[in-house]
Coordinates of C-alpha atoms in Angstrom, one line a residue:
Chain A
X1 CA 31.7 14.5 -19.8
X2 CA 31.0 12.1 -22.6
X3 CA 30.5 13.4 -26.2
X4 CA 27.9 12.0 -28.5
X5 CA 30.2 9.5 -30.1
X6 CA 31.4 8.2 -26.8
X7 CA 27.8 7.9 -25.5
X8 CA 26.7 6.2 -28.7
X9 CA 29.4 3.5 -28.4
X10 CA 28.8 3.0 -24.7
X11 CA 25.1 2.6 -25.4
X12 CA 25.7 0.0 -28.1
X13 CA 28.0 -2.0 -25.8
X14 CA 25.5 -2.0 -23.0
X15 CA 22.8 -3.0 -25.6
X16 CA 24.9 -6.1 -26.3
X17 CA 25.4 -6.8 -22.6
X18 CA 21.7 -6.7 -21.9
X19 CA 21.0 -8.6 -25.0
X20 CA 22.7 -11.5 -23.4
X21 CA 20.6 -11.0 -20.3
X22 CA 17.5 -11.0 -22.5
X23 CA 18.4 -14.5 -23.8
X24 CA 18.7 -15.8 -20.3
X25 CA 15.4 -14.2 -19.3
X26 CA 13.8 -15.7 -22.3
X27 CA 15.0 -19.1 -21.2
X28 CA 13.9 -18.5 -17.6
X29 CA 10.4 -17.4 -18.5
X30 CA 9.7 -19.5 -21.6
X31 CA 8.8 -16.4 -23.6
X32 CA 10.6 -14.1 -25.9
X33 CA 12.1 -11.2 -24.0
X34 CA 13.7 -8.3 -25.8
X35 CA 15.8 -5.8 -23.8
X36 CA 17.1 -2.6 -25.4
X37 CA 18.7 0.6 -24.1
X38 CA 16.6 3.5 -25.4
X39 CA 18.6 6.3 -24.0
X40 CA 21.8 6.9 -22.1
X41 CA 22.5 9.8 -19.8
X42 CA 25.7 10.5 -18.0
X43 CA 25.3 12.6 -14.9
X44 CA 27.9 14.3 -12.7
X45 CA 26.1 14.2 -9.3
X46 CA 28.3 17.0 -8.1
X47 CA 27.1 19.3 -10.8
X48 CA 24.0 21.1 -9.4
X49 CA 23.1 22.3 -12.9
X50 CA 23.0 18.7 -14.1
X51 CA 20.8 17.5 -11.2
X52 CA 18.6 20.4 -10.2
X53 CA 15.0 19.8 -11.0
X54 CA 15.9 16.7 -13.0
X55 CA 13.7 13.6 -12.9
X56 CA 15.8 10.4 -13.2
X57 CA 13.1 7.9 -12.7
X58 CA 9.5 7.9 -11.7
X59 CA 9.1 9.0 -8.1
X60 CA 6.8 7.3 -5.7
X61 CA 7.0 3.6 -4.8
X62 CA 9.9 2.0 -6.6
X63 CA 11.6 -1.3 -6.6
X64 CA 15.3 -0.9 -6.5
X65 CA 17.8 -3.8 -6.9
X66 CA 21.4 -3.1 -6.3
X67 CA 24.8 -4.7 -6.2
X68 CA 28.1 -3.3 -5.1
X69 CA 31.0 -4.3 -7.2
X70 CA 34.6 -3.9 -6.5
X71 CA 38.3 -4.3 -6.9
X72 CA 39.9 -2.1 -9.6
X73 CA 36.7 -1.3 -11.4
X74 CA 34.3 -0.5 -8.6
X75 CA 30.9 1.2 -7.9
X76 CA 27.3 0.3 -7.6
X77 CA 24.8 -1.0 -10.1
X78 CA 21.0 -0.5 -9.8
X79 CA 18.0 -1.8 -11.7
X80 CA 15.0 0.4 -10.9
X81 CA 11.3 0.1 -11.8
X82 CA 8.2 1.8 -10.6
X83 CA 6.6 -0.6 -8.2
X84 CA 3.5 -1.2 -10.3
X85 CA 5.7 -2.0 -13.3
X86 CA 7.9 -4.3 -11.3
X87 CA 4.7 -6.2 -10.3
X88 CA 3.6 -6.3 -13.9
X89 CA 7.0 -7.6 -15.0
X90 CA 6.8 -10.4 -12.4
X91 CA 3.3 -11.4 -13.4
X92 CA 4.3 -11.5 -17.0
X93 CA 7.3 -13.6 -16.2
X94 CA 5.2 -16.0 -14.1
X95 CA 2.4 -16.0 -16.8
X96 CA -0.2 -14.7 -14.4
X97 CA -2.8 -12.1 -15.6
X98 CA -2.4 -8.6 -14.2
X99 CA -4.3 -5.3 -14.7
X100 CA -2.7 -2.2 -13.4
X101 CA -5.5 -0.7 -11.3
X102 CA -3.3 1.2 -8.9
X103 CA -3.1 -1.6 -6.3
X104 CA -1.7 -1.1 -2.9
X105 CA 1.9 -2.2 -3.3
X106 CA 2.5 -2.9 0.4
X107 CA 0.1 -5.8 0.0
X108 CA 0.6 -6.9 -3.6
X109 CA 4.4 -7.3 -3.9
X110 CA 4.8 -10.6 -2.1
X111 CA 7.9 -12.5 -1.0
X112 CA 7.7 -14.6 -4.2
X113 CA 7.6 -11.4 -6.3
X114 CA 10.7 -10.2 -4.7
X115 CA 12.4 -13.5 -5.4
X116 CA 11.6 -13.2 -9.0
X117 CA 12.8 -9.6 -9.1
X118 CA 16.0 -10.7 -7.4
X119 CA 16.5 -13.3 -10.1
X120 CA 15.8 -10.8 -13.0
X121 CA 18.1 -8.2 -11.6
X122 CA 20.7 -10.8 -10.9
X123 CA 20.7 -11.8 -14.6
X124 CA 20.7 -8.2 -15.9
X125 CA 23.2 -6.7 -13.5
X126 CA 25.5 -9.8 -13.8
X127 CA 25.5 -9.3 -17.6
X128 CA 26.1 -5.6 -17.5
X129 CA 28.7 -5.5 -14.7
X130 CA 30.3 -8.7 -15.8
X131 CA 30.6 -7.6 -19.4
X132 CA 31.9 -4.2 -18.4
X133 CA 34.7 -6.0 -16.5
X134 CA 35.4 -8.1 -19.5
X135 CA 35.5 -5.1 -21.7
X136 CA 37.9 -3.4 -19.4
X137 CA 40.0 -6.5 -18.9
X138 CA 39.7 -6.4 -15.2
X139 CA 38.4 -8.6 -12.5
X140 CA 35.2 -7.6 -10.7
X141 CA 33.6 -9.2 -7.6
X142 CA 30.0 -8.9 -6.8
X143 CA 27.1 -10.9 -5.3
X144 CA 23.4 -11.3 -5.5
X145 CA 21.4 -8.1 -5.6
X146 CA 19.5 -6.6 -2.7
X147 CA 15.9 -5.8 -3.6
X148 CA 14.0 -3.1 -1.9
X149 CA 10.6 -1.6 -2.2
X150 CA 10.9 2.1 -1.2
X151 CA 9.1 5.4 -1.5
X152 CA 11.2 8.0 -3.2
X153 CA 9.9 11.5 -3.6
X154 CA 10.9 13.8 -6.4
X155 CA 13.5 15.4 -4.2
X156 CA 14.9 12.2 -2.9
X157 CA 15.9 10.6 -6.2
X158 CA 19.5 11.9 -5.9
X159 CA 19.9 10.9 -2.3
X160 CA 18.7 7.3 -3.2
X161 CA 21.6 7.1 -5.6
X162 CA 23.9 8.3 -2.9
X163 CA 27.6 8.4 -2.3
X164 CA 28.4 8.1 -5.9
X165 CA 29.9 10.7 -8.2
X166 CA 29.0 9.7 -11.8
X167 CA 25.9 8.0 -13.0
X168 CA 25.6 6.1 -16.2
X169 CA 21.8 5.9 -16.6
X170 CA 20.6 3.4 -19.2
X171 CA 16.9 3.8 -19.8
X172 CA 15.9 0.3 -20.8
X173 CA 12.8 -1.2 -22.4
X174 CA 11.7 -4.8 -21.5
X175 CA 9.6 -6.1 -24.4
X176 CA 7.6 -9.2 -23.9
X177 CA 4.5 -10.6 -25.7
X178 CA 2.1 -9.4 -23.0
X179 CA 3.8 -6.1 -22.0
X180 CA 6.5 -3.5 -22.5
X181 CA 8.0 -2.3 -19.3
X182 CA 10.5 0.5 -18.9
X183 CA 13.2 0.5 -16.2
X184 CA 16.5 2.1 -15.5
X185 CA 19.9 0.5 -15.2
X186 CA 22.2 2.8 -13.3
X187 CA 25.9 2.3 -13.0
X188 CA 27.3 4.5 -10.4
X189 CA 31.1 5.1 -10.6
X190 CA 33.8 7.1 -9.0
X191 CA 36.2 9.1 -11.0
X192 CA 38.8 6.4 -11.4
X193 CA 36.3 3.8 -12.7
X194 CA 34.6 6.3 -15.0
X195 CA 38.0 7.1 -16.5
X196 CA 38.6 3.4 -17.1
X197 CA 35.4 3.3 -19.1
X198 CA 36.2 6.5 -21.0
X199 CA 39.7 5.4 -21.8
X200 CA 38.4 2.1 -23.2
X201 CA 35.8 3.9 -25.3
X202 CA 38.5 6.2 -26.7
X203 CA 40.6 3.2 -27.5
X204 CA 37.7 1.6 -29.4
X205 CA 37.1 4.9 -31.3
X206 CA 40.8 5.0 -32.2
X207 CA 40.6 1.4 -33.5
X208 CA 37.6 2.3 -35.6
X209 CA 39.4 5.3 -37.1
X210 CA 42.4 3.3 -38.2
Chain B
X1 CA 38.6 -27.6 11.9
X2 CA 37.1 -29.7 9.0
X3 CA 34.8 -31.4 11.5
X4 CA 33.8 -28.1 13.0
X5 CA 32.9 -26.7 9.6
X6 CA 31.1 -29.8 8.6
X7 CA 29.1 -29.8 11.8
X8 CA 28.3 -26.2 11.3
X9 CA 27.1 -26.7 7.7
X10 CA 25.0 -29.7 8.9
X11 CA 23.2 -27.5 11.5
X12 CA 22.1 -24.9 8.9
X13 CA 18.5 -24.5 8.1
X14 CA 19.2 -24.5 4.4
X15 CA 20.5 -27.1 2.0
X16 CA 24.2 -26.9 1.1
X17 CA 25.7 -28.9 -1.8
X18 CA 29.3 -28.6 -3.1
X19 CA 30.1 -29.8 -6.6
X20 CA 33.4 -29.8 -8.3
X21 CA 34.3 -28.7 -11.8
X22 CA 32.7 -31.8 -13.2
X23 CA 29.6 -31.1 -11.2
X24 CA 30.1 -34.1 -9.0
X25 CA 28.9 -33.9 -5.4
X26 CA 31.6 -33.3 -2.8
X27 CA 29.4 -32.3 0.1
X28 CA 25.7 -32.7 0.9
X29 CA 24.4 -31.5 4.3
X30 CA 22.0 -33.0 6.7
X31 CA 19.2 -30.6 5.8
X32 CA 19.2 -32.0 2.3
X33 CA 19.3 -35.5 3.7
X34 CA 16.2 -34.8 5.7
X35 CA 14.4 -33.3 2.7
X36 CA 15.4 -35.9 0.2
X37 CA 16.1 -39.0 2.2
X38 CA 19.5 -39.3 0.6
X39 CA 22.6 -39.7 2.8
X40 CA 26.0 -38.1 2.0
X41 CA 27.5 -41.5 1.4
X42 CA 24.9 -42.3 -1.3
X43 CA 25.5 -39.1 -3.3
X44 CA 29.2 -38.4 -2.7
X45 CA 31.3 -38.3 -5.9
X46 CA 28.2 -38.8 -8.2
X47 CA 27.0 -36.2 -10.8
X48 CA 24.5 -33.8 -9.3
X49 CA 22.1 -34.4 -12.2
X50 CA 21.6 -38.0 -10.9
X51 CA 19.7 -36.6 -7.9
X52 CA 18.5 -33.3 -9.3
X53 CA 17.6 -34.3 -12.9
X54 CA 16.9 -30.7 -13.9
X55 CA 20.6 -30.1 -14.1
X56 CA 20.6 -32.2 -17.2
X57 CA 18.7 -29.5 -19.0
X58 CA 20.9 -27.3 -21.2
X59 CA 19.6 -24.1 -19.5
X60 CA 20.8 -25.2 -16.1
X61 CA 24.0 -26.8 -17.4
X62 CA 24.9 -23.4 -18.8
X63 CA 24.2 -21.7 -15.5
X64 CA 26.5 -24.1 -13.7
X65 CA 29.2 -23.6 -16.3
X66 CA 28.9 -19.9 -16.2
X67 CA 29.2 -19.7 -12.4
X68 CA 32.2 -22.0 -12.5
X69 CA 33.9 -20.0 -15.3
X70 CA 33.1 -16.4 -14.3
X71 CA 32.6 -16.7 -10.6
X72 CA 29.4 -14.7 -11.0
X73 CA 26.8 -15.8 -8.4
X74 CA 23.4 -16.7 -9.7
X75 CA 20.0 -16.8 -8.0
X76 CA 17.1 -18.9 -9.2
X77 CA 13.6 -18.2 -7.7
X78 CA 11.3 -21.1 -6.8
X79 CA 8.4 -19.2 -8.3
X80 CA 10.0 -19.6 -11.8
X81 CA 12.0 -22.8 -11.5
X82 CA 10.0 -24.8 -8.8
X83 CA 12.2 -27.7 -7.6
X84 CA 15.5 -29.2 -8.1
X85 CA 15.9 -31.3 -5.0
X86 CA 13.0 -33.2 -3.7
X87 CA 9.5 -32.0 -4.4
X88 CA 9.3 -28.8 -2.4
X89 CA 9.4 -25.3 -3.9
X90 CA 12.9 -23.8 -3.4
X91 CA 15.1 -20.9 -4.1
X92 CA 18.6 -21.8 -5.3
X93 CA 21.7 -19.7 -5.1
X94 CA 25.0 -20.7 -6.9
X95 CA 28.3 -19.3 -5.7
X96 CA 31.8 -20.2 -6.7
X97 CA 34.1 -21.0 -3.9
X98 CA 37.8 -21.6 -4.2
X99 CA 40.1 -23.7 -2.1
X100 CA 43.8 -23.8 -2.9
X101 CA 43.2 -22.9 -6.6
X102 CA 40.5 -25.5 -6.9
X103 CA 37.1 -24.2 -7.6
X104 CA 33.8 -25.6 -6.5
X105 CA 30.2 -24.5 -6.8
X106 CA 28.3 -24.1 -3.6
X107 CA 24.5 -24.6 -4.1
X108 CA 22.3 -23.1 -1.4
X109 CA 18.8 -24.5 -1.2
X110 CA 16.0 -22.6 0.6
X111 CA 12.6 -24.2 1.1
X112 CA 10.0 -21.5 0.3
X113 CA 6.9 -23.8 0.4
X114 CA 5.4 -22.0 3.3
X115 CA 6.1 -18.5 1.9
X116 CA 3.0 -18.4 -0.3
X117 CA 1.0 -20.0 2.5
X118 CA 2.2 -17.3 4.9
X119 CA 1.5 -14.6 2.3
X120 CA -2.0 -15.9 1.8
X121 CA -2.5 -16.2 5.5
X122 CA -1.3 -12.6 5.9
X123 CA -3.7 -11.5 3.1
X124 CA -6.5 -13.3 4.8
X125 CA -5.5 -11.7 8.1
X126 CA -5.4 -8.2 6.5
X127 CA -8.8 -8.8 5.0
X128 CA -10.2 -9.8 8.4
X129 CA -8.6 -6.7 10.0
X130 CA -10.1 -4.5 7.3
X131 CA -13.6 -6.0 7.9
X132 CA -13.2 -5.5 11.6
X133 CA -12.1 -2.0 11.0
X134 CA -15.2 -1.3 8.8
X135 CA -17.4 -2.8 11.5
X136 CA -15.7 -0.7 14.2
X137 CA -16.3 2.4 12.0
X138 CA -19.9 1.5 11.5
X139 CA -20.3 0.8 15.3
X140 CA -18.6 4.2 16.0
X141 CA -20.9 5.9 13.6
X142 CA -23.9 4.1 15.2
X143 CA -22.6 5.1 18.6
X144 CA -22.2 8.7 17.6
X145 CA -25.7 8.6 16.1
X146 CA -27.1 7.1 19.4
X147 CA -25.2 9.6 21.5
X148 CA -26.7 12.5 19.6
X149 CA -30.3 11.2 19.1
X150 CA -33.2 10.3 21.2
X151 CA -33.8 6.6 21.2
X152 CA -37.6 6.7 21.3
X153 CA -38.3 9.3 18.6
X154 CA -35.1 9.4 16.6
X155 CA -35.0 13.1 17.0
X156 CA -31.8 15.0 17.9
X157 CA -31.4 15.0 21.6
X158 CA -30.5 17.8 24.1
X159 CA -26.8 17.4 23.3
X160 CA -27.2 17.9 19.6
X161 CA -29.8 20.6 20.1
X162 CA -27.5 22.5 22.3
X163 CA -24.7 22.3 19.7
X164 CA -27.1 23.6 17.0
X165 CA -28.2 26.4 19.2
X166 CA -24.7 27.5 19.9
X167 CA -23.8 27.2 16.3
X168 CA -26.6 29.4 15.1
X169 CA -25.6 32.1 17.7
X170 CA -21.9 31.8 16.6
X171 CA -23.0 32.4 13.0
X172 CA -25.2 35.3 14.2
X173 CA -28.1 33.9 12.1
X174 CA -31.5 35.0 13.2
X175 CA -33.9 32.3 14.4
X176 CA -37.0 31.5 16.5
X177 CA -36.7 29.2 19.4
X178 CA -39.8 27.2 20.2
X179 CA -40.3 25.3 23.4
X180 CA -43.0 22.7 23.2
X181 CA -44.7 20.6 25.9
X182 CA -47.3 17.8 25.4
X183 CA -50.4 18.8 27.3
X184 CA -51.5 16.2 29.9
X185 CA -49.1 13.5 28.9
X186 CA -49.1 12.4 32.6
X187 CA -52.9 11.7 32.3
X188 CA -52.3 9.7 29.2
X189 CA -49.6 7.6 30.9
X190 CA -51.8 7.2 34.0
X191 CA -54.9 6.1 32.1
X192 CA -53.5 4.3 29.1
X193 CA -50.1 3.2 30.4
X194 CA -46.6 4.4 29.5
X195 CA -46.5 2.5 26.3
X196 CA -49.4 4.6 25.1
X197 CA -47.5 7.7 26.2
X198 CA -44.5 6.6 24.2
X199 CA -46.6 6.1 21.1
X200 CA -48.0 9.7 21.6
X201 CA -44.5 11.1 21.8
X202 CA -43.4 9.2 18.7
X203 CA -46.4 10.5 16.8
X204 CA -45.8 14.0 18.1
X205 CA -42.2 13.9 16.9
X206 CA -43.5 12.8 13.4
X207 CA -46.1 15.6 13.2
X208 CA -43.7 18.2 14.3
X209 CA -41.2 17.3 11.6
X210 CA -44.0 17.4 9.0
X211 CA -45.1 20.8 10.2
X212 CA -41.7 22.6 9.9
X213 CA -39.4 23.1 7.0
X214 CA -36.5 20.8 6.2
X215 CA -33.9 23.3 7.4
X216 CA -35.5 23.6 10.8
X217 CA -34.5 21.3 13.7
X218 CA -36.9 19.5 15.9
X219 CA -35.4 18.0 19.1
X220 CA -36.7 16.1 22.1
X221 CA -35.1 17.5 25.2
X222 CA -36.6 15.3 27.8
X223 CA -39.8 13.6 28.9
X224 CA -42.6 15.5 27.1
X225 CA -40.4 18.5 26.2
X226 CA -39.6 19.3 22.6
X227 CA -37.8 22.2 21.0
X228 CA -37.7 23.6 17.6
X229 CA -35.3 26.0 15.9
X230 CA -36.8 27.9 13.0
X231 CA -33.8 29.1 10.9
X232 CA -33.8 32.6 9.4
X233 CA -37.1 33.5 11.0
X234 CA -37.3 36.3 13.5
X235 CA -40.6 38.1 12.7
X236 CA -43.5 37.3 14.8
X237 CA -45.9 37.1 11.9
X238 CA -43.8 34.6 10.1
X239 CA -43.2 32.5 13.2
X240 CA -46.9 32.7 13.9
X241 CA -47.7 31.2 10.5
X242 CA -45.4 28.2 11.1
X243 CA -46.6 27.7 14.7
X244 CA -50.2 27.7 13.4
X245 CA -49.3 24.8 11.2
X246 CA -48.0 23.0 14.2
X247 CA -51.1 23.6 16.1
X248 CA -53.2 22.3 13.1
X249 CA -51.1 19.1 12.9
X250 CA -52.3 18.3 16.4
X251 CA -56.0 18.6 15.5
X252 CA -56.4 15.1 14.2
X253 CA -56.7 12.6 17.1
X254 CA -53.8 10.3 18.0
X255 CA -54.7 6.7 17.6
X256 CA -53.2 4.4 20.3
X257 CA -54.2 0.7 20.5
X258 CA -57.3 1.5 18.4
X259 CA -58.3 4.3 20.7
X260 CA -58.5 7.9 19.6
X261 CA -56.9 10.4 21.9
X262 CA -57.0 14.1 21.8
X263 CA -53.5 15.5 22.2
X264 CA -52.5 19.1 22.3
X265 CA -49.3 21.0 23.0
X266 CA -48.3 24.3 24.4
X267 CA -45.6 26.4 22.8
X268 CA -43.4 29.2 24.2
X269 CA -41.3 31.3 21.8
X270 CA -38.2 33.4 22.0
X271 CA -36.5 35.2 19.1
X272 CA -32.8 35.6 18.4
X273 CA -31.4 38.2 18.5
X274 CA -34.4 40.3 19.5
X275 CA -35.1 38.7 22.9
X276 CA -31.5 37.7 23.8
X277 CA -28.2 36.5 22.5
X278 CA -27.2 33.9 25.1
X279 CA -28.4 30.4 24.5
X280 CA -29.3 29.8 28.1
X281 CA -31.2 33.1 28.3
X282 CA -33.1 32.2 25.2
X283 CA -34.1 28.8 26.5
X284 CA -35.1 30.4 29.8
X285 CA -37.3 33.0 28.0
X286 CA -38.9 30.4 25.8
X287 CA -39.6 28.3 28.9
X288 CA -41.2 31.3 30.6
X289 CA -43.4 31.9 27.6
X290 CA -44.4 28.3 27.6
X291 CA -45.2 28.4 31.3
X292 CA -47.5 31.3 30.7
X293 CA -49.4 29.4 28.1
X294 CA -49.7 26.4 30.4
X295 CA -51.2 28.7 33.1
X296 CA -53.7 30.3 30.8
X297 CA -55.3 27.3 29.2
X298 CA -52.7 25.3 27.2
X299 CA -53.1 24.2 23.5
X300 CA -51.8 27.5 22.4
X301 CA -48.6 29.5 21.8
X302 CA -47.1 32.7 23.0
X303 CA -44.1 34.9 22.5
X304 CA -41.9 35.9 25.5
X305 CA -42.1 39.5 24.3
X306 CA -45.8 39.5 24.9
X307 CA -45.5 38.6 28.6

C-alpha cells in the first residue's frame, strides 16, 4: 500500500505532530517528555494475509482512548497502552512512585487515573489528527476522547479496531525521566481518507524531487 | 428561548462559563456562583483571569488561544491541574462554540473533590469484603473440619471413615479393618463420672494413633467404638503384629484425676478383599469378630475368618 519512502515521510510528519504534543505534556507534568514514533505499519484490515496471526498491540487488559473525526477527512484515532503501562504513565505524570508488580487493574486504575489518561490522549490525538487536517488542508471535527479499560484477547485485537479498513499504526515511545513507556497511536481510515494522505505524501515527494 | 437556555444552564450540576475572543466573561451559571460566591453581575464582561488567576499563566493562555483558533476541544484533569475556580479540585473542558460567526469558548467545570474520597471508600470497602471473604473461607474450612471430625477426640468421624472405606474399595487396595471397643467404659463412667470417661476416650484415641502407621486411619465411630483401616495390609501375621502393638499401648494405666485406671479394648478384624468386598459387609464381619472377643473375655483381638 505504501512504499518505504512514503512510510518514511509519513512517520516523520507524525513525529513532528507528536513532538508538539510532547511539549504540551511537558508543560502539563512539569517534566521533560519526549515522544517519538519508533515504527510505522500500514495495514489493510481486509487483507487476511496482513492480519492473520499478527499481534498489533499487547493483548490482555488495555487502556484504549479514541476519538471519531469527521467531515472530508474522516476516521477514528486511538491511543492504546497495556493497562499496567497506562497506570505507570499516569503515576509518572502525577509524580507518584509506582512499581509494576502485576497489580489488579480493576482496582488500581481509578477515576482520577482515567481523567489523566483522557487529558494525555486528548493532547496527543488532538495534535495528530489536528495536524493531519492542517497537512491535508481540510477541516476536521472531533471531540474529547473516550477512555476505556478493556480486555482484549489475541484474537480480538482486530475486532477492537473494528469497522475500519486501513490502519496507520504508529508505535510510539514516551520517554520521561522516571520511565519509558510504549504505546500505539492508530489512525483508522477509509479508502477515501487514506487516498487523501497518500496523495499528499506523493505531492511532498514530488516537491522534494524538484 | 434565551431565558429557557439560561434557566437550563443554571440548573446544571456543572459549572458553565462562556468567554469571548478576548477571554472576557459573557456567561457564568448558578453552579459557579454557589461554588465561588460570585454573581453573574459581578463577573460579566471582565477577564476570566481576574476570577481564575491561573489563566494568567502562559501555559493556560496558550490553551485558550488554541481552542479559540483551532476549535479543538481540550480537557484538563483535576489530578494534574487542581483548581481554577474556587478551591475545590476540578476537571475542566474547553470547547469552542459559535454563534452567528462569533466564537466563544465554553468552559465546563466539574467538581471531582469527592472522587478520590469515593475511590478510597471503595478501596476500603473492597478490603473489608476481602477480609470477610477470608473469614468466611476459614469458617467454611473449620465447619468442614468439624463436620468430618469427632469433637471430643479430634479423630475422623463416621462420615469421614465411611468415605475412606469406600475410597479404598474403589481403588481395590487391600486393607485390614479393625473394629475396637473400650472394655467396661460404662463402669468407668458410672464410678468416676462421664468426664473421666471422656478423658479415657481421648487418651485411647492418642494411644491408637501412636500405635499405627501414619498412613493408617483411626476413627471414632460413636460412644466407645473406634475403627482403624490398616492400608496395604491383608495378611493375618502382619495385621497381628500391628494389633499386638495396639494391645501393648493399652498396658500402661490411664491416669484420670490422679487416679490410675486399667483400660483395655477388644478388637474385631476383617480383611479386604479376602473376607468381603462390600463396605457394609466388612463392617458387619469385623463387628461379629469383635462381639466374639467380647463374649470370650475381652482385652484381645480376633479375625472374622477364625470364627
